[in-house]
Amino acid sequence: MTALAAPTSAPDPGQGLGKTGIPRHVAIIMDGNGRWAHARALPRIAGHKQGVEAVRRVARAARDIGIDVLTLYAFSSENWRRPAEEVGDLMGLLRLFLKNEVDDLIRENVRLRVIGDYRALSDDLVRMIDTAIVRTADNSGPRLVIALNYGAQAEIAAAARHLAREVEQGSRAADTIDEAAIEGALATRDLPPLDLLIRTSGEQRLSNFLLWQAAYAELAFVDTLWPDFDEATLRGAVADFGRRQRRFGGL
Ligand code: FPP
């Protein structure tokens, strides 16, 4: 029997992990803002406002824990299906966040990144996002990645189009399209591998978030609603992650 060569792009066990067992890259599906508000007989926007407070709190906690990259699912490409008023409220909160938080991000040496087709947002938001990215680009500390108008299937389709164009233009042979090539064409290409993906509010699905990147990530589904998520919840998920045995398909 002929031995199959090991693919060069197979994930390396322990890759992405700091020496301490702390995940380098954590992503969160922030869910449950509406239910948090409903339980208090408040309008949904009140839940989203508390959700922004949780973003602030958790970004600080991630830095204190030593997480290098925190990726947050703030607005999916499917969230446009919500009532226009709620979409407007979410965009308003994003505007406020960018207005109020960028100076703090600079002070705290955080680099801001956005994944997703954020250029489809309103012109003023696109300008604010671009400015925030440029203003924090020289920071050398942890990275805060916000997924805006993001969908994983669209991200993978865009990567496929990019590679197909290279083949069309003659700068790439079709046979060189392997896992590493696709990874290199994704929005997350310059980020460390995803170690831990958390979803709040008890729902257990990925909702088109980081589907490629989640291939070997540990998944954590916590019952906490996003507005109640805090440093202790994050530390709990990180401690649980530290107890998992990651095999990356090996033994
Ligand atoms: C899910 O809760 C949450 C969202 C769709 C949006 C998350 C947005 C924020 C936390 C605020 C904006 C973020 C930034 C970075 C400024 P849901 O409304 O689906 O809750 P439900 O399932 O209980 O209805």
JSON list of N, CA and C and ligand atoms in Angstrom, two decimals, residues 30-36 44 48 51-52 55 72-75 79 82 86 90 93-94 97 146 201 203 225-226, ligand 1:
[
{"chain": "A", "resi": 30, "resn": "MET", "atom": "N", "xyz": [-22.27, 36.77, 20.18]},
{"chain": "A", "resi": 30, "resn": "MET", "atom": "CA", "xyz": [-22.91, 37.49, 21.29]},
{"chain": "A", "resi": 30, "resn": "MET", "atom": "C", "xyz": [-24.42, 37.39, 21.10]},
{"chain": "A", "resi": 31, "resn": "ASP", "atom": "N", "xyz": [-25.05, 36.52, 21.86]},
{"chain": "A", "resi": 31, "resn": "ASP", "atom": "CA", "xyz": [-26.48, 36.27, 21.63]},
{"chain": "A", "resi": 31, "resn": "ASP", "atom": "C", "xyz": [-27.26, 36.46, 22.93]},
{"chain": "A", "resi": 32, "resn": "GLY", "atom": "N", "xyz": [-28.48, 36.90, 22.80]},
{"chain": "A", "resi": 32, "resn": "GLY", "atom": "CA", "xyz": [-29.36, 36.98, 23.97]},
{"chain": "A", "resi": 32, "resn": "GLY", "atom": "C", "xyz": [-29.72, 38.39, 24.42]},
{"chain": "A", "resi": 33, "resn": "ASN", "atom": "N", "xyz": [-29.32, 39.40, 23.64]},
{"chain": "A", "resi": 33, "resn": "ASN", "atom": "CA", "xyz": [-29.65, 40.78, 24.03]},
{"chain": "A", "resi": 33, "resn": "ASN", "atom": "C", "xyz": [-31.16, 40.99, 24.10]},
{"chain": "A", "resi": 34, "resn": "GLY", "atom": "N", "xyz": [-31.86, 40.45, 23.11]},
{"chain": "A", "resi": 34, "resn": "GLY", "atom": "CA", "xyz": [-33.32, 40.64, 23.06]},
{"chain": "A", "resi": 34, "resn": "GLY", "atom": "C", "xyz": [-33.99, 39.96, 24.24]},
{"chain": "A", "resi": 35, "resn": "ARG", "atom": "N", "xyz": [-33.55, 38.74, 24.56]},
{"chain": "A", "resi": 35, "resn": "ARG", "atom": "CA", "xyz": [-34.16, 38.02, 25.69]},
{"chain": "A", "resi": 35, "resn": "ARG", "atom": "C", "xyz": [-33.86, 38.70, 27.02]},
{"chain": "A", "resi": 36, "resn": "TRP", "atom": "N", "xyz": [-32.67, 39.27, 27.12]},
{"chain": "A", "resi": 36, "resn": "TRP", "atom": "CA", "xyz": [-32.30, 40.01, 28.34]},
{"chain": "A", "resi": 36, "resn": "TRP", "atom": "C", "xyz": [-33.28, 41.17, 28.54]},
{"chain": "A", "resi": 44, "resn": "ARG", "atom": "N", "xyz": [-36.03, 46.09, 22.96]},
{"chain": "A", "resi": 44, "resn": "ARG", "atom": "CA", "xyz": [-34.84, 45.31, 22.56]},
{"chain": "A", "resi": 44, "resn": "ARG", "atom": "C", "xyz": [-33.56, 46.17, 22.56]},
{"chain": "A", "resi": 48, "resn": "HIS", "atom": "N", "xyz": [-29.48, 45.62, 23.61]},
{"chain": "A", "resi": 48, "resn": "HIS", "atom": "CA", "xyz": [-28.30, 45.88, 22.78]},
{"chain": "A", "resi": 48, "resn": "HIS", "atom": "C", "xyz": [-27.35, 46.88, 23.46]},
{"chain": "A", "resi": 51, "resn": "GLY", "atom": "N", "xyz": [-25.52, 45.16, 25.79]},
{"chain": "A", "resi": 51, "resn": "GLY", "atom": "CA", "xyz": [-24.60, 44.33, 25.01]},
{"chain": "A", "resi": 51, "resn": "GLY", "atom": "C", "xyz": [-23.31, 45.08, 24.70]},
{"chain": "A", "resi": 52, "resn": "VAL", "atom": "N", "xyz": [-23.44, 46.36, 24.42]},
{"chain": "A", "resi": 52, "resn": "VAL", "atom": "CA", "xyz": [-22.23, 47.16, 24.15]},
{"chain": "A", "resi": 52, "resn": "VAL", "atom": "C", "xyz": [-21.40, 47.29, 25.42]},
{"chain": "A", "resi": 55, "resn": "VAL", "atom": "N", "xyz": [-19.44, 44.30, 25.66]},
{"chain": "A", "resi": 55, "resn": "VAL", "atom": "CA", "xyz": [-18.30, 44.32, 24.72]},
{"chain": "A", "resi": 55, "resn": "VAL", "atom": "C", "xyz": [-17.12, 45.01, 25.39]},
{"chain": "A", "resi": 72, "resn": "LEU", "atom": "N", "xyz": [-15.47, 39.35, 17.67]},
{"chain": "A", "resi": 72, "resn": "LEU", "atom": "CA", "xyz": [-16.86, 39.45, 18.11]},
{"chain": "A", "resi": 72, "resn": "LEU", "atom": "C", "xyz": [-17.80, 39.56, 16.92]},
{"chain": "A", "resi": 73, "resn": "TYR", "atom": "N", "xyz": [-18.87, 38.76, 16.96]},
{"chain": "A", "resi": 73, "resn": "TYR", "atom": "CA", "xyz": [-19.87, 38.75, 15.87]},
{"chain": "A", "resi": 73, "resn": "TYR", "atom": "C", "xyz": [-20.90, 39.83, 16.21]},
{"chain": "A", "resi": 74, "resn": "ALA", "atom": "N", "xyz": [-20.73, 41.02, 15.65]},
{"chain": "A", "resi": 74, "resn": "ALA", "atom": "CA", "xyz": [-21.60, 42.14, 16.01]},
{"chain": "A", "resi": 74, "resn": "ALA", "atom": "C", "xyz": [-22.80, 42.27, 15.08]},
{"chain": "A", "resi": 75, "resn": "PHE", "atom": "N", "xyz": [-22.60, 41.94, 13.79]},
{"chain": "A", "resi": 75, "resn": "PHE", "atom": "CA", "xyz": [-23.71, 42.08, 12.84]},
{"chain": "A", "resi": 75, "resn": "PHE", "atom": "C", "xyz": [-23.47, 41.11, 11.68]},
{"chain": "A", "resi": 79, "resn": "ASN", "atom": "N", "xyz": [-28.41, 39.63, 9.50]},
{"chain": "A", "resi": 79, "resn": "ASN", "atom": "CA", "xyz": [-29.12, 40.53, 10.43]},
{"chain": "A", "resi": 79, "resn": "ASN", "atom": "C", "xyz": [-29.90, 41.64, 9.73]},
{"chain": "A", "resi": 82, "resn": "ARG", "atom": "N", "xyz": [-33.72, 41.80, 10.06]},
{"chain": "A", "resi": 82, "resn": "ARG", "atom": "CA", "xyz": [-34.45, 42.32, 11.23]},
{"chain": "A", "resi": 82, "resn": "ARG", "atom": "C", "xyz": [-35.20, 43.59, 10.84]},
{"chain": "A", "resi": 86, "resn": "GLU", "atom": "N", "xyz": [-34.67, 48.16, 14.23]},
{"chain": "A", "resi": 86, "resn": "GLU", "atom": "CA", "xyz": [-33.63, 47.50, 15.03]},
{"chain": "A", "resi": 86, "resn": "GLU", "atom": "C", "xyz": [-32.26, 47.59, 14.33]},
{"chain": "A", "resi": 90, "resn": "LEU", "atom": "N", "xyz": [-28.94, 49.24, 15.94]},
{"chain": "A", "resi": 90, "resn": "LEU", "atom": "CA", "xyz": [-27.64, 48.57, 16.04]},
{"chain": "A", "resi": 90, "resn": "LEU", "atom": "C", "xyz": [-26.54, 49.42, 15.40]},
{"chain": "A", "resi": 93, "resn": "LEU", "atom": "N", "xyz": [-25.67, 52.22, 17.67]},
{"chain": "A", "resi": 93, "resn": "LEU", "atom": "CA", "xyz": [-24.80, 51.80, 18.78]},
{"chain": "A", "resi": 93, "resn": "LEU", "atom": "C", "xyz": [-23.36, 51.62, 18.30]},
{"chain": "A", "resi": 94, "resn": "LEU", "atom": "N", "xyz": [-23.22, 51.10, 17.10]},
{"chain": "A", "resi": 94, "resn": "LEU", "atom": "CA", "xyz": [-21.88, 50.93, 16.53]},
{"chain": "A", "resi": 94, "resn": "LEU", "atom": "C", "xyz": [-21.21, 52.30, 16.36]},
{"chain": "A", "resi": 97, "resn": "PHE", "atom": "N", "xyz": [-20.16, 53.51, 19.69]},
{"chain": "A", "resi": 97, "resn": "PHE", "atom": "CA", "xyz": [-19.00, 52.72, 20.15]},
{"chain": "A", "resi": 97, "resn": "PHE", "atom": "C", "xyz": [-17.72, 53.27, 19.50]},
{"chain": "A", "resi": 146, "resn": "ILE", "atom": "N", "xyz": [-13.91, 42.99, 14.93]},
{"chain": "A", "resi": 146, "resn": "ILE", "atom": "CA", "xyz": [-15.37, 43.05, 14.95]},
{"chain": "A", "resi": 146, "resn": "ILE", "atom": "C", "xyz": [-15.88, 42.56, 13.60]},
{"chain": "A", "resi": 201, "resn": "SER", "atom": "N", "xyz": [-26.11, 32.51, 25.51]},
{"chain": "A", "resi": 201, "resn": "SER", "atom": "CA", "xyz": [-27.58, 32.45, 25.56]},
{"chain": "A", "resi": 201, "resn": "SER", "atom": "C", "xyz": [-28.16, 31.05, 25.37]},
{"chain": "A", "resi": 203, "resn": "GLU", "atom": "N", "xyz": [-28.04, 28.95, 22.96]},
{"chain": "A", "resi": 203, "resn": "GLU", "atom": "CA", "xyz": [-28.25, 28.44, 21.59]},
{"chain": "A", "resi": 203, "resn": "GLU", "atom": "C", "xyz": [-27.00, 27.67, 21.18]},
{"chain": "A", "resi": 225, "resn": "LEU", "atom": "N", "xyz": [-26.81, 35.14, 29.09]},
{"chain": "A", "resi": 225, "resn": "LEU", "atom": "CA", "xyz": [-27.20, 36.05, 28.01]},
{"chain": "A", "resi": 225, "resn": "LEU", "atom": "C", "xyz": [-26.07, 37.07, 27.83]},
{"chain": "A", "resi": 226, "resn": "TRP", "atom": "N", "xyz": [-25.85, 37.52, 26.59]},
{"chain": "A", "resi": 226, "resn": "TRP", "atom": "CA", "xyz": [-24.67, 38.37, 26.35]},
{"chain": "A", "resi": 226, "resn": "TRP", "atom": "C", "xyz": [-24.58, 39.58, 27.28]},
{"chain": "B", "resi": 1, "resn": "FPP", "atom": "C1", "xyz": [-27.82, 39.01, 19.44]},
{"chain": "B", "resi": 1, "resn": "FPP", "atom": "O1", "xyz": [-28.85, 39.24, 20.35]},
{"chain": "B", "resi": 1, "resn": "FPP", "atom": "C2", "xyz": [-27.02, 40.20, 19.28]},
{"chain": "B", "resi": 1, "resn": "FPP", "atom": "C3", "xyz": [-26.89, 40.88, 18.10]},
{"chain": "B", "resi": 1, "resn": "FPP", "atom": "C4", "xyz": [-27.56, 40.51, 16.86]},
{"chain": "B", "resi": 1, "resn": "FPP", "atom": "C5", "xyz": [-26.06, 42.06, 18.00]},
{"chain": "B", "resi": 1, "resn": "FPP", "atom": "C6", "xyz": [-24.86, 42.13, 18.88]},
{"chain": "B", "resi": 1, "resn": "FPP", "atom": "C7", "xyz": [-24.56, 43.54, 18.99]},
{"chain": "B", "resi": 1, "resn": "FPP", "atom": "C8", "xyz": [-24.10, 44.18, 20.08]},
{"chain": "B", "resi": 1, "resn": "FPP", "atom": "C9", "xyz": [-23.69, 43.51, 21.31]},
{"chain": "B", "resi": 1, "resn": "FPP", "atom": "C10", "xyz": [-24.00, 45.65, 20.06]},
{"chain": "B", "resi": 1, "resn": "FPP", "atom": "C11", "xyz": [-23.14, 46.25, 19.01]},
{"chain": "B", "resi": 1, "resn": "FPP", "atom": "C12", "xyz": [-21.73, 45.82, 19.06]},
{"chain": "B", "resi": 1, "resn": "FPP", "atom": "C13", "xyz": [-20.67, 46.63, 19.02]},
{"chain": "B", "resi": 1, "resn": "FPP", "atom": "C14", "xyz": [-19.31, 46.05, 18.86]},
{"chain": "B", "resi": 1, "resn": "FPP", "atom": "C15", "xyz": [-20.78, 48.10, 19.11]},
{"chain": "B", "resi": 1, "resn": "FPP", "atom": "P1", "xyz": [-30.34, 39.02, 19.84]},
{"chain": "B", "resi": 1, "resn": "FPP", "atom": "O2", "xyz": [-30.91, 40.34, 19.54]},
{"chain": "B", "resi": 1, "resn": "FPP", "atom": "O3", "xyz": [-30.36, 38.05, 18.71]},
{"chain": "B", "resi": 1, "resn": "FPP", "atom": "O4", "xyz": [-30.97, 38.40, 21.12]},
{"chain": "B", "resi": 1, "resn": "FPP", "atom": "P2", "xyz": [-32.19, 37.40, 21.20]},
{"chain": "B", "resi": 1, "resn": "FPP", "atom": "O5", "xyz": [-31.78, 36.14, 20.48]},
{"chain": "B", "resi": 1, "resn": "FPP", "atom": "O6", "xyz": [-32.36, 37.21, 22.66]},
{"chain": "B", "resi": 1, "resn": "FPP", "atom": "O7", "xyz": [-33.35, 38.10, 20.55]}
]
